Coordinates of C-alpha atoms (C1' of nucleotides) in Angstrom, one line a residue:
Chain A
X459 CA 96.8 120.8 51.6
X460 CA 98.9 124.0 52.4
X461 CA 102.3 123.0 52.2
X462 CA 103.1 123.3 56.2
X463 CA 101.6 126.9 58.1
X464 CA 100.0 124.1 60.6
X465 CA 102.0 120.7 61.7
X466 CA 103.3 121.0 65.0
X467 CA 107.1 122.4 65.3
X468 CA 108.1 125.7 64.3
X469 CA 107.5 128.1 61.3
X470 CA 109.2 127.6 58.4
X471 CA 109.8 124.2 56.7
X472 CA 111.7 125.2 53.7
X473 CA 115.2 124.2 54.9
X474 CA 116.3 120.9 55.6
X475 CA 117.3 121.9 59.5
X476 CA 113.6 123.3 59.6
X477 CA 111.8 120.3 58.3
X478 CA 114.2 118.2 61.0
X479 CA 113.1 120.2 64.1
X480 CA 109.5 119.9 63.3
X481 CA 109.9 116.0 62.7
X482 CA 111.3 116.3 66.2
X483 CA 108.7 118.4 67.5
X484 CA 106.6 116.2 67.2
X485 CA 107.6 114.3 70.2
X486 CA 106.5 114.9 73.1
X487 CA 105.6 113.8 77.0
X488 CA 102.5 112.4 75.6
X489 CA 103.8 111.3 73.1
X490 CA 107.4 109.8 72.9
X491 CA 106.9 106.3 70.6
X492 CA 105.2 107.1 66.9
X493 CA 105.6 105.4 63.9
X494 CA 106.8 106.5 60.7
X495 CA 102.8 107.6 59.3
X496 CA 102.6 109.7 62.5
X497 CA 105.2 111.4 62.4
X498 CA 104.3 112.3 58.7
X499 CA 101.1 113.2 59.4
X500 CA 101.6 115.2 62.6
X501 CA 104.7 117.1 61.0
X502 CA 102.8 118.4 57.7
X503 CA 105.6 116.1 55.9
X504 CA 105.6 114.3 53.3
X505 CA 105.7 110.2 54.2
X506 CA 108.8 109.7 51.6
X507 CA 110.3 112.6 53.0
X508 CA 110.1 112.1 56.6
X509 CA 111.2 108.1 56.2
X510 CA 114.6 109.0 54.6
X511 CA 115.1 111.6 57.0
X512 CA 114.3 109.3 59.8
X513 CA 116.4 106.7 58.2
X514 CA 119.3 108.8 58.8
X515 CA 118.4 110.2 61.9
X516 CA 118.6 106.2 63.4
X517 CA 121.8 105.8 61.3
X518 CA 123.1 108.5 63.9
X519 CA 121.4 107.0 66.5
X520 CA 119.3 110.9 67.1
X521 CA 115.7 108.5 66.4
X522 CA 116.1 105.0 67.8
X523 CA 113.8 102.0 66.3
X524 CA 112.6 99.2 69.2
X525 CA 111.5 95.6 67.9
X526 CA 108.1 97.5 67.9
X527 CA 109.5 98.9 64.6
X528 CA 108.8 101.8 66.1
X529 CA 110.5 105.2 66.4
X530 CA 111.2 107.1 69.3
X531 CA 113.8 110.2 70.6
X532 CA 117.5 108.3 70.5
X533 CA 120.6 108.3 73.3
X534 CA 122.7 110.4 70.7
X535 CA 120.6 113.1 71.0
X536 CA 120.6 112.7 74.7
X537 CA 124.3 112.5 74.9
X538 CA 124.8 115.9 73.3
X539 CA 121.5 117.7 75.0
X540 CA 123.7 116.9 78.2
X541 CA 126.4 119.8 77.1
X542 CA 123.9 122.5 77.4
X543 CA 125.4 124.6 79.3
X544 CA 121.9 126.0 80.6
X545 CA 120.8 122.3 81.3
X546 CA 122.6 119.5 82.2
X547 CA 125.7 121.9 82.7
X548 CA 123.9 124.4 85.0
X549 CA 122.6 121.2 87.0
X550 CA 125.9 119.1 87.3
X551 CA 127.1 122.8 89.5
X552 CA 123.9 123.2 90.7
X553 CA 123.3 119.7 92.0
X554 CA 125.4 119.5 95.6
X555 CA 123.6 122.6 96.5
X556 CA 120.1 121.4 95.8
X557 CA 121.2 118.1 98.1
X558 CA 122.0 120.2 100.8
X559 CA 118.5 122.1 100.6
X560 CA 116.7 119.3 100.3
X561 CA 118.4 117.9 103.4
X562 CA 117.8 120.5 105.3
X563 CA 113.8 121.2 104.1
X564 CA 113.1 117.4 103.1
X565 CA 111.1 119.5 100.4
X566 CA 111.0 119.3 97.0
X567 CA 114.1 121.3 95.7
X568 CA 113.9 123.2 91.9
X569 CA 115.7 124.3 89.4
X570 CA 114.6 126.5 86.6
X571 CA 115.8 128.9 84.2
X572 CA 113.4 131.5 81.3
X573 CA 113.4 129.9 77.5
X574 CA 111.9 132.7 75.6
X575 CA 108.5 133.5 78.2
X576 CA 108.0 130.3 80.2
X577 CA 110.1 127.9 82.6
X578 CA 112.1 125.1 81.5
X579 CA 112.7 123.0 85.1
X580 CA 116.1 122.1 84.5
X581 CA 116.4 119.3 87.3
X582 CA 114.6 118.5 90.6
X583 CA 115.1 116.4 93.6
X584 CA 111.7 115.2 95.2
X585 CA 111.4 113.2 98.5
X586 CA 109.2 110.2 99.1
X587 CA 107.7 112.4 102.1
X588 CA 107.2 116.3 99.8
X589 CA 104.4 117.1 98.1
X590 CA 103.7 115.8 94.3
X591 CA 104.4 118.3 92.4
X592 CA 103.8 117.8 88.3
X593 CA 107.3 118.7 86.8
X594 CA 108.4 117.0 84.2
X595 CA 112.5 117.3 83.6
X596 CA 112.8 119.2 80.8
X597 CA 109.5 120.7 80.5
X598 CA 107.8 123.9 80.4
X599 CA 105.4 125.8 82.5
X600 CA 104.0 130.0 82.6
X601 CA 106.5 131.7 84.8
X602 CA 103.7 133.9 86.8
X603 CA 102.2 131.2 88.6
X604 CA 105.9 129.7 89.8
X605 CA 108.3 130.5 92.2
X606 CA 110.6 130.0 89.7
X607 CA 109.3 131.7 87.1
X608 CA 108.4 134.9 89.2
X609 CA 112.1 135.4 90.3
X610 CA 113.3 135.0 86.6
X611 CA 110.4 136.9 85.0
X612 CA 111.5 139.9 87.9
X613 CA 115.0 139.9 86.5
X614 CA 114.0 139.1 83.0
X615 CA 114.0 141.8 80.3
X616 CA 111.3 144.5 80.5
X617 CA 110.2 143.3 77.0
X618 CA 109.8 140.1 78.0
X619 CA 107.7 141.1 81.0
X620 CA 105.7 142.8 79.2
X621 CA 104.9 140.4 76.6
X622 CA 104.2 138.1 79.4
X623 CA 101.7 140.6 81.1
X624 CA 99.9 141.8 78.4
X625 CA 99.1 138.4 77.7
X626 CA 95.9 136.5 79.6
X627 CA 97.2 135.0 83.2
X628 CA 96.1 131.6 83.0
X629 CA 94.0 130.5 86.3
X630 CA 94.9 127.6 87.7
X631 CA 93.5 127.9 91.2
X632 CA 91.3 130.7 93.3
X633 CA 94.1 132.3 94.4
X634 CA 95.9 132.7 91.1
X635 CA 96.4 136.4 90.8
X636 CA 95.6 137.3 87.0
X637 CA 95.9 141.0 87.0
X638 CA 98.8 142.0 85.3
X639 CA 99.2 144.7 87.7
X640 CA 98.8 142.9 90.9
X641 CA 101.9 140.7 89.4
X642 CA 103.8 143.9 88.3
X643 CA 103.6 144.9 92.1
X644 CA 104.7 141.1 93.5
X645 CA 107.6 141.3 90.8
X646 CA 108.9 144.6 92.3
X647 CA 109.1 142.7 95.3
X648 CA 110.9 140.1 94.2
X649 CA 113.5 142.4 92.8
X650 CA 113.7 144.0 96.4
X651 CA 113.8 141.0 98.9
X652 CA 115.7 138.6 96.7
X653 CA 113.5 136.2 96.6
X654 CA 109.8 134.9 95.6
X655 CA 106.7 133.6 97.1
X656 CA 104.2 131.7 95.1
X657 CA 101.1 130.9 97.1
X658 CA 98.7 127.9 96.1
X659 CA 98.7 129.8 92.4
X660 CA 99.5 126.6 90.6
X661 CA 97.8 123.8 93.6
X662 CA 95.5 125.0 96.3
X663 CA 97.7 122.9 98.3
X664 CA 101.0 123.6 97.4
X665 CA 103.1 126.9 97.7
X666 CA 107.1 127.4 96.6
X667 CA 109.5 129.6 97.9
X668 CA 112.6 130.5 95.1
X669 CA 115.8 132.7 94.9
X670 CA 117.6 133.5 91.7
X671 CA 121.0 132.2 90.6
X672 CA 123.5 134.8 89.4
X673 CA 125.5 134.3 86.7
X674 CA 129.1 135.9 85.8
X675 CA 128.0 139.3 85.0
X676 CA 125.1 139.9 87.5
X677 CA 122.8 138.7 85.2
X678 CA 120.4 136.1 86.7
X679 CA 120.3 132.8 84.8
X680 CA 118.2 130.5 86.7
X681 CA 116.0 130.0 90.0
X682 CA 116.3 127.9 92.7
X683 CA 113.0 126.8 94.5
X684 CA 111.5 124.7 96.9
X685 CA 108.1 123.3 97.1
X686 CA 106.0 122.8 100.3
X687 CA 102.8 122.0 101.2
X688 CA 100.5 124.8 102.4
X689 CA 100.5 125.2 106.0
X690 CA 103.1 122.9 107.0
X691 CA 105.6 125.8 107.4
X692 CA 105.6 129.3 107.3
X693 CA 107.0 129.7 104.0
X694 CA 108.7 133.2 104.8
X695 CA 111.1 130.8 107.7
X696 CA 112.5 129.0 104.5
X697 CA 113.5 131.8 102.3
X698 CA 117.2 132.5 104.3
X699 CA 117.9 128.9 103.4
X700 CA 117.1 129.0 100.0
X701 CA 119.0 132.1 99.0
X702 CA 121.9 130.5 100.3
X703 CA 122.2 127.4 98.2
X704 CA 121.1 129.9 95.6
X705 CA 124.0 131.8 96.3
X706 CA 125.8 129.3 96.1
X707 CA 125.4 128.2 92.9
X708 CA 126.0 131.4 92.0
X709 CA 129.5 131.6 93.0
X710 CA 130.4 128.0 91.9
X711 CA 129.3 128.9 89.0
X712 CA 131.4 132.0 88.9
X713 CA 134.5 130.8 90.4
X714 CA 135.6 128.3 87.8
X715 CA 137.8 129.7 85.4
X716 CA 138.8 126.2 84.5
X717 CA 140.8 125.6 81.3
X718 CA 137.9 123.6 79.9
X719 CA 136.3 126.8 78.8
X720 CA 139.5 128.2 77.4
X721 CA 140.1 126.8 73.5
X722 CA 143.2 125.3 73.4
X723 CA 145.1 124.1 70.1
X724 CA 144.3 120.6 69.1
Chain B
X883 CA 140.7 119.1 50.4
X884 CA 138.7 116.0 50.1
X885 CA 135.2 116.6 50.7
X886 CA 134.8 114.8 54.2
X887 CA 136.5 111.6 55.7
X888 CA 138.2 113.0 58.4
X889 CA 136.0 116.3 60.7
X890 CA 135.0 115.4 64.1
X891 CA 131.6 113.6 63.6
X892 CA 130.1 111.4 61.7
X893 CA 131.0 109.5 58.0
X894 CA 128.3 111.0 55.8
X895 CA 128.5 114.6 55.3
X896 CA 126.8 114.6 51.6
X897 CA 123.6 115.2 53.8
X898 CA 122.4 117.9 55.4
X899 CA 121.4 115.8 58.2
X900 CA 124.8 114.8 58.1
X901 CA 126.4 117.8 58.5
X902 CA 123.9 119.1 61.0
X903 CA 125.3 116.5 63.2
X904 CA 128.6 116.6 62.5
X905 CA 128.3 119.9 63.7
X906 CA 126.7 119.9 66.8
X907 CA 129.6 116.9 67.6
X908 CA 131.9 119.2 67.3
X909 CA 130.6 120.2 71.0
X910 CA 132.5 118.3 73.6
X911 CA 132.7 118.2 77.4
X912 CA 136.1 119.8 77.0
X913 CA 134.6 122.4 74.8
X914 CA 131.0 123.3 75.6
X915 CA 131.6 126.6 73.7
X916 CA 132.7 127.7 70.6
X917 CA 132.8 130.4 68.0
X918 CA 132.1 130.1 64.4
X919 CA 134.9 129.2 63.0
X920 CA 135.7 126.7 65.2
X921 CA 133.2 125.1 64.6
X922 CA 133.5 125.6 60.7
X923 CA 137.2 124.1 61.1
X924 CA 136.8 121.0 63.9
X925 CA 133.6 119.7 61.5
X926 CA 135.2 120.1 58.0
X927 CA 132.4 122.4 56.9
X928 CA 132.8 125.3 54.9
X929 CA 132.5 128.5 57.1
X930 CA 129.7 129.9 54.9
X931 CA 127.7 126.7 55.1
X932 CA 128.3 126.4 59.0
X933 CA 128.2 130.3 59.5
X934 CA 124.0 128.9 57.6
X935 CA 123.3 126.1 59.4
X936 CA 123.8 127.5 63.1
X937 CA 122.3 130.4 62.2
X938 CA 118.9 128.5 61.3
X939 CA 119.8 126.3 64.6
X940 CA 120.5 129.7 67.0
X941 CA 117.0 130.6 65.6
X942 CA 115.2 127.7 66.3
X943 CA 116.9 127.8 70.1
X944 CA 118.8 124.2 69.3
X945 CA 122.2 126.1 70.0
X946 CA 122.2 129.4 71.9
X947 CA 124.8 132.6 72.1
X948 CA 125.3 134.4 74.8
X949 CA 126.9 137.9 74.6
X950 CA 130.3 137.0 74.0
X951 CA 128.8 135.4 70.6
X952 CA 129.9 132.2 70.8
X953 CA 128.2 129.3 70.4
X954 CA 126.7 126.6 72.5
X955 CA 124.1 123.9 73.0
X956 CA 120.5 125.1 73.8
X957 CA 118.0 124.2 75.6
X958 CA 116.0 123.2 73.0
X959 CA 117.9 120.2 72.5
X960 CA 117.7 119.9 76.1
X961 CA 114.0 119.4 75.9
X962 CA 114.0 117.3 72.9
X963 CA 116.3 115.1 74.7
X964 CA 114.3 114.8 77.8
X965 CA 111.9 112.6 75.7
X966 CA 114.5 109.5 75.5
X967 CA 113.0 106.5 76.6
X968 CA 116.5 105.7 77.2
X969 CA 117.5 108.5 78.7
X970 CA 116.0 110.7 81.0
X971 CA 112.4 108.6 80.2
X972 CA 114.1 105.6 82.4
X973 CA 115.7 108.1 84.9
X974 CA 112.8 109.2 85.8
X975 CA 111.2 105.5 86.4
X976 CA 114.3 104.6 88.2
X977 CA 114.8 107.5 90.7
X978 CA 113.3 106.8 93.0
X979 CA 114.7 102.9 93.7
X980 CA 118.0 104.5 93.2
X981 CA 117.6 106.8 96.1
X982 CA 116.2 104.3 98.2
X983 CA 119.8 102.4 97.5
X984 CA 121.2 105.3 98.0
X985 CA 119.6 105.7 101.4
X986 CA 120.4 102.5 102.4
X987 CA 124.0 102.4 101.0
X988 CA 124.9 106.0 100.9
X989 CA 127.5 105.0 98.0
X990 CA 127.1 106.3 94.4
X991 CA 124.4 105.2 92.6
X992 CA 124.5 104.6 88.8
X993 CA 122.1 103.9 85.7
X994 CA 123.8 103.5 82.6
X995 CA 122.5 101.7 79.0
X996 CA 124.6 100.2 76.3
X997 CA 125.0 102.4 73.3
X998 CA 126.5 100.8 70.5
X999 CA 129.6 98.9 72.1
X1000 CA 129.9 101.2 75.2
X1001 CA 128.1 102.2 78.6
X1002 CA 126.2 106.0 79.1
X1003 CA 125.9 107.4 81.9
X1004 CA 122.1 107.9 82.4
X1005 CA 122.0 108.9 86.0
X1006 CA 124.1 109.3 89.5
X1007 CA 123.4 110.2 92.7
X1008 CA 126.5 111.2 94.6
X1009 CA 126.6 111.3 98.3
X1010 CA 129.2 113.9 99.6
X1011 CA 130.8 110.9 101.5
X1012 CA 130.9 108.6 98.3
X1013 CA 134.3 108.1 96.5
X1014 CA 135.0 110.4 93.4
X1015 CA 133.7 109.0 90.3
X1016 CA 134.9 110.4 87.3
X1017 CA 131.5 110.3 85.3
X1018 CA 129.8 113.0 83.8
X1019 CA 126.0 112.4 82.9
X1020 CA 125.0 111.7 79.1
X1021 CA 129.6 110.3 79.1
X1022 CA 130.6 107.1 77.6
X1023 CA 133.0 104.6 78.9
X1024 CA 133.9 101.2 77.6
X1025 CA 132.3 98.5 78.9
X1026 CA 134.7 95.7 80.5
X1027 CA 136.2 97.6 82.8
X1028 CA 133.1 98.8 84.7
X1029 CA 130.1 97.0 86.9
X1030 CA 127.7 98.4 84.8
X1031 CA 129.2 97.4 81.7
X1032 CA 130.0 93.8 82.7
X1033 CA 126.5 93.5 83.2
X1034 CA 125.2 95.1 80.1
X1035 CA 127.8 93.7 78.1
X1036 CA 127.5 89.8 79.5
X1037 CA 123.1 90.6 78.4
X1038 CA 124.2 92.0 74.9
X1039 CA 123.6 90.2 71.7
X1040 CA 127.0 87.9 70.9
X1041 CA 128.5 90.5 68.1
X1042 CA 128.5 92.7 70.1
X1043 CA 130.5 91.0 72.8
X1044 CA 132.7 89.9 69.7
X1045 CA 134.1 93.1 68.5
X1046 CA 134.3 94.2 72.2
X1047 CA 136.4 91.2 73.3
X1048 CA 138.4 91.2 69.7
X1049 CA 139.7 94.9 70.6
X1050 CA 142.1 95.2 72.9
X1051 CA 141.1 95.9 76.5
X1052 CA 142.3 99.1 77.7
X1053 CA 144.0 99.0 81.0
X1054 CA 143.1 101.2 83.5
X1055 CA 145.1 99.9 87.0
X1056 CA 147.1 97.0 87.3
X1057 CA 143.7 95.0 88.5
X1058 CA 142.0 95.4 85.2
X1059 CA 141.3 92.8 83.3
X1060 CA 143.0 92.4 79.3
X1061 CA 142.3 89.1 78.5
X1062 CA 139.2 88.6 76.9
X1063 CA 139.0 84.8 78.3
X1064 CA 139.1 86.0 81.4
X1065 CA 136.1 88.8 80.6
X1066 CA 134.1 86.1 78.9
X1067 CA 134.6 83.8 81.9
X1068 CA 133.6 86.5 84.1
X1069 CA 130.4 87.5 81.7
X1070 CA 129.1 84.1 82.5
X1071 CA 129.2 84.6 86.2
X1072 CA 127.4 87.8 85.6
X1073 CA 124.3 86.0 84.1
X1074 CA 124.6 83.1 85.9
X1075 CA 124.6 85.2 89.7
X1076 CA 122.4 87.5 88.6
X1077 CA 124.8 90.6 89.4
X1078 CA 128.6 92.0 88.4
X1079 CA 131.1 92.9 90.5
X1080 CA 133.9 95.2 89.1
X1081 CA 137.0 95.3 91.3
X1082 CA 139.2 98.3 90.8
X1083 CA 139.5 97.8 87.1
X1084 CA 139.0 101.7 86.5
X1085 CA 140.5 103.1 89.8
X1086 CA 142.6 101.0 92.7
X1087 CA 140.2 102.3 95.3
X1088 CA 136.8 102.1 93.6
X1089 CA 134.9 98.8 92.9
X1090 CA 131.2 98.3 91.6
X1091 CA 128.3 95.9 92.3
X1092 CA 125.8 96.2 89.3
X1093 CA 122.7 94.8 88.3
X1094 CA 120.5 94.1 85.4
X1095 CA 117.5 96.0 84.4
X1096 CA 115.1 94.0 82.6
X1097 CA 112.5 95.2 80.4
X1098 CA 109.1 94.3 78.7
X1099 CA 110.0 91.1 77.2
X1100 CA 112.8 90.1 79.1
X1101 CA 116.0 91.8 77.7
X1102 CA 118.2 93.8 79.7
X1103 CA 117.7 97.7 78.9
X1104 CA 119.7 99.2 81.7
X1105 CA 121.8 98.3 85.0
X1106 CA 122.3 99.5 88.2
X1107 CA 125.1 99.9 90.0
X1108 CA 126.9 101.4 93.2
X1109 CA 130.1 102.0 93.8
X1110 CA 132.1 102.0 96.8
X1111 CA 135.8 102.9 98.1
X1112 CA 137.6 99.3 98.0
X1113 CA 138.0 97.8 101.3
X1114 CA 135.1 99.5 103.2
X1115 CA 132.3 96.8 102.4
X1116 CA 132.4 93.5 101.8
X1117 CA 130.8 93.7 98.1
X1118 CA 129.1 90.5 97.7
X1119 CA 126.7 92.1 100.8
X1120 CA 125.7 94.3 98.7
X1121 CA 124.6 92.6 95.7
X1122 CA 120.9 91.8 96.9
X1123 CA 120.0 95.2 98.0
X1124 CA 121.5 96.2 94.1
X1125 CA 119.7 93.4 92.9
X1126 CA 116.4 94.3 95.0
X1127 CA 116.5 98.1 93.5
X1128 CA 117.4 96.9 89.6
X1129 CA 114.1 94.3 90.0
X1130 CA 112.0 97.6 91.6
X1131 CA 113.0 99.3 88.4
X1132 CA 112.1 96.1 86.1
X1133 CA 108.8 96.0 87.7
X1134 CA 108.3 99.9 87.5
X1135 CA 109.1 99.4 83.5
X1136 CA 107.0 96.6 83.3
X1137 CA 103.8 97.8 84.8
X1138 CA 102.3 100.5 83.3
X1139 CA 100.6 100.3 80.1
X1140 CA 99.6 103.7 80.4
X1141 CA 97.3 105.3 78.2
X1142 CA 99.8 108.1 77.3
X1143 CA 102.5 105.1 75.1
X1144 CA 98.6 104.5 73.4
X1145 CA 98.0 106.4 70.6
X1146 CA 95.1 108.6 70.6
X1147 CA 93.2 110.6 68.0
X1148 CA 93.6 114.2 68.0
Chain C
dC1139 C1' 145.7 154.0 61.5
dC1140 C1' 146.9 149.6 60.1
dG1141 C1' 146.7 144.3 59.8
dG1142 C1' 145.2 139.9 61.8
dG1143 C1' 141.3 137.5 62.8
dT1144 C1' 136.4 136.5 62.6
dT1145 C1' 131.8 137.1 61.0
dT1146 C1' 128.5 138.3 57.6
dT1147 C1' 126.5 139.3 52.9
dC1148 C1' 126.1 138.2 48.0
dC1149 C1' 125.2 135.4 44.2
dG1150 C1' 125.7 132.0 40.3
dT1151 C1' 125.9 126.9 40.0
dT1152 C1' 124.5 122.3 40.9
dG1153 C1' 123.3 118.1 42.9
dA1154 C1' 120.7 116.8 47.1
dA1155 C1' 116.4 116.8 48.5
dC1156 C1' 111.8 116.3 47.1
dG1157 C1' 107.4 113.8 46.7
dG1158 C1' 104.0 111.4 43.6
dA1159 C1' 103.3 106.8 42.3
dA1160 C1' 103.3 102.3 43.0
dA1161 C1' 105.1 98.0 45.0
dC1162 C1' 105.5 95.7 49.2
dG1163 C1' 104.4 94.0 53.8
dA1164 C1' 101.9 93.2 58.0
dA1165 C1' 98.0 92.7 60.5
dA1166 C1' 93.2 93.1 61.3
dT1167 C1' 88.4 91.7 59.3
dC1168 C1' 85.4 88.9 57.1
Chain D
dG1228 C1' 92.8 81.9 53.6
dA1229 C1' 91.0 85.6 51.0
dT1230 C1' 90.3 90.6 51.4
dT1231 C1' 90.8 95.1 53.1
dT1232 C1' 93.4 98.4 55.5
dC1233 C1' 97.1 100.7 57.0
dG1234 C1' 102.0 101.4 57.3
dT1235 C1' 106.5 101.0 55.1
dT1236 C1' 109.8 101.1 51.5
dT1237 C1' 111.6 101.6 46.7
dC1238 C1' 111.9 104.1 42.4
dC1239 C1' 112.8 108.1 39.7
dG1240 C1' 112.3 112.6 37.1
dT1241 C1' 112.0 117.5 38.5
dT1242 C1' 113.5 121.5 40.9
dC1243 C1' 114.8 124.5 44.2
dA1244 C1' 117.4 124.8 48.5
dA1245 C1' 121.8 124.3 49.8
dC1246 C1' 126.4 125.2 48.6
dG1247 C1' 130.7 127.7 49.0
dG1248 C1' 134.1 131.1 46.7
dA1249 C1' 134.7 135.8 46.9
dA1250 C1' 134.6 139.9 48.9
dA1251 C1' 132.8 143.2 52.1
dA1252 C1' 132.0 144.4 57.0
dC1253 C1' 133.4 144.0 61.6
dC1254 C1' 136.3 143.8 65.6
dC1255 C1' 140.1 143.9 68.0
dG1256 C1' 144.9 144.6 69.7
dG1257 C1' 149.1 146.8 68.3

DNA sequence: CCGGGTTTTCCGTTGAACGGAAACGAAATC
DNA sequence: GATTTCGTTTCCGTTCAACGGAAAACCCGG
């Protein structure tokens, strides 16, 4: 067998970092308990190899072994992932904001920003009484389709935009829109109104209204969105609402000069 | 210099595994951002191997740089992370009984699991009207002095509750508790009631009720608490409703025996 | 233009990582 | 309870990726 070329994380598997983020990889929503052969096999790695890596990975407390001998994605890992400042960081801001829209709308409130030319929802608040919508924290979804993803593609760069265009728009309902063009045109709209409408293009019955988050310089560096049921509001009537907690997240997120960003001497 | 033994992380540095995660431990709350060579110096690493190693990790989207250059944690981690079983796995299994407390209380809410001899933070919900709590999601904090903790610690296995009670008890407010025959006496209430109450041993105007969260076989893997200003409840009311959510979330855990933790062929 | 810091490239050396092989263990299957 | 199967772990000789010193490039602020 070809050494890697296949397996299931990223390209190259020469380095020792490499060979560790395609054992990681391999993990996923489906998939989130495997045992040592799996992981093996569904990496391209070699058995002995992947178990002493593993071994130390569970030394650090990154893998985590149940009674079920088992292995599966460990706390440690967790407990660092929560210092992205694009994550966990953007949320703990973000957060009070979301509350208040979700007060307000009873929707489901979103939070998204781009990782390379898709959506990586960041954190969400969903009521008993919204809509079911099938985000996973953490996970990743095409931006056309999204709220979300159409106000960060719209301020994304243009070579992003394209790449995301010239590429097939996947069809998830009737009323998907999968000319590139047709997009294009909605995205300019975006840009101009400060905000997005995605109708039914992921659900026939859902549709999401979303605003983007500005960072320091201008640059936008996530979306806020909320999710409603088609018909139940006219979705246009929600949009004042949700550029304002947009807005501000924007400027808590600008305000704070705190000394925790400044390096100090030990 | 000796090779390793002191740096910010972990013991084993021979490893590149090792210094991997020495490295990205190097990352704190207090400093979610970093340049290169502070990196290279707060791990121990040589700058050329550091300089390496976070280049192969910026390209792989594990750490991230933003135009100033500097370094910080990326999503990719982030979404890696988000597979915990632990972590955000059980958040998203508990949510919804913690709002329903939350509803019902409108006090903090709070998940937390024991990692090695301490608590982390796993979830919150924080009204606006709740009292401050001083925890940061994915933070650690030692285990006598909080609800949560009693609970987890009074359900861990005896060593554990050994070393804890043989280090000294850090003393927060002139309530907490340093002797560990008082803890231990109190640990036995815990699992003899069925639920902990923590009374301003980490602040003199917060106290918790927590709960334990059982899982498949019986042991505790979480708890559940809420915390409330000192003197506006009485806190013993509150203990079934905790109680009631922390056995919603048991059940929850319980239950499925969903296809997705079966392993399929390709 | 100079001098501190940081970042990046270069490259010869070496030991950590590698992985085949085989022993070991656990759990179905007969 | 004997046999097969599948997963895990140990062992060990080979080799190449990782290492890190040195020096060049870069980036300020003075």
């Amino acid at each position: 067998m070809p050494p890697n070329k296949e397996g299931a994380g990223g390209r190259d598997d020469r380095s020792v970092t490499g060979k560790l983020f395609t054992l990681l990889s391999v993990f996923s929503p489906r998939r989130t308990v495997l045992t040592l052969s799996e992981i093996a096999h569904r990496s391209g790695l070699a058995v002995t190899t992947v178990h002493r890596l593993v071994g130390e990975l569970v030394e650090r407390g990154i893998l985590e072994r149940d009674s079920d001998r088992r292995y599966r994605i460990g706390l440690a890992l967790f407990e660092i992932a929560a210092l992205a400042p694009r994550g966990p960081g953007l949320r703990e801001v973000a957060l009070p904001y979301m509350e208040d829209l979700y007060e307000v709308t009873r929707e489901n409130v979103q939070l998204g920003v781009r990782a390379e030319d898709e959506v990586v929802f960041v954190e969400r608040i969903a009521g008993r009484a919204s809509v079911g919508v099938r985000t996973r924290l953490g996970g990743r979804f095409p931006m056309p389709p999204t709220g979300l993803g159409l106000v960060l593609l719209a301020h994304a760069p243009s070579e992003v935009r394209q790449r995301v265009l010239e590429a097939p728009l996947r069809r998830f309902t009737p009323h998907t829109l999968t000319d590139p063009e047709r997009v294009r045109s909605v995205l300019s709209d975006v840009r101009r109104d400060g905000f997005a409408i995605s109708d039914r293009q992921v659900t026939s019955d859902a549709l999401s209204v979303a605003a983007p988050v500005f960072g320091g310089s201008g640059e936008v560096v996530a979306a806020l969105s909320v999710v409603l049921r088609f018909g139940s509001v006219r979705p246009s009537s929600l949009a004042p609402a949700v550029r304002m907690a947009a807005r501000g997240i924007s400027r808590a997120l600008t305000a704070p000069v705190t000394s925790s960003e400044t390096t100090r001497p030990d």
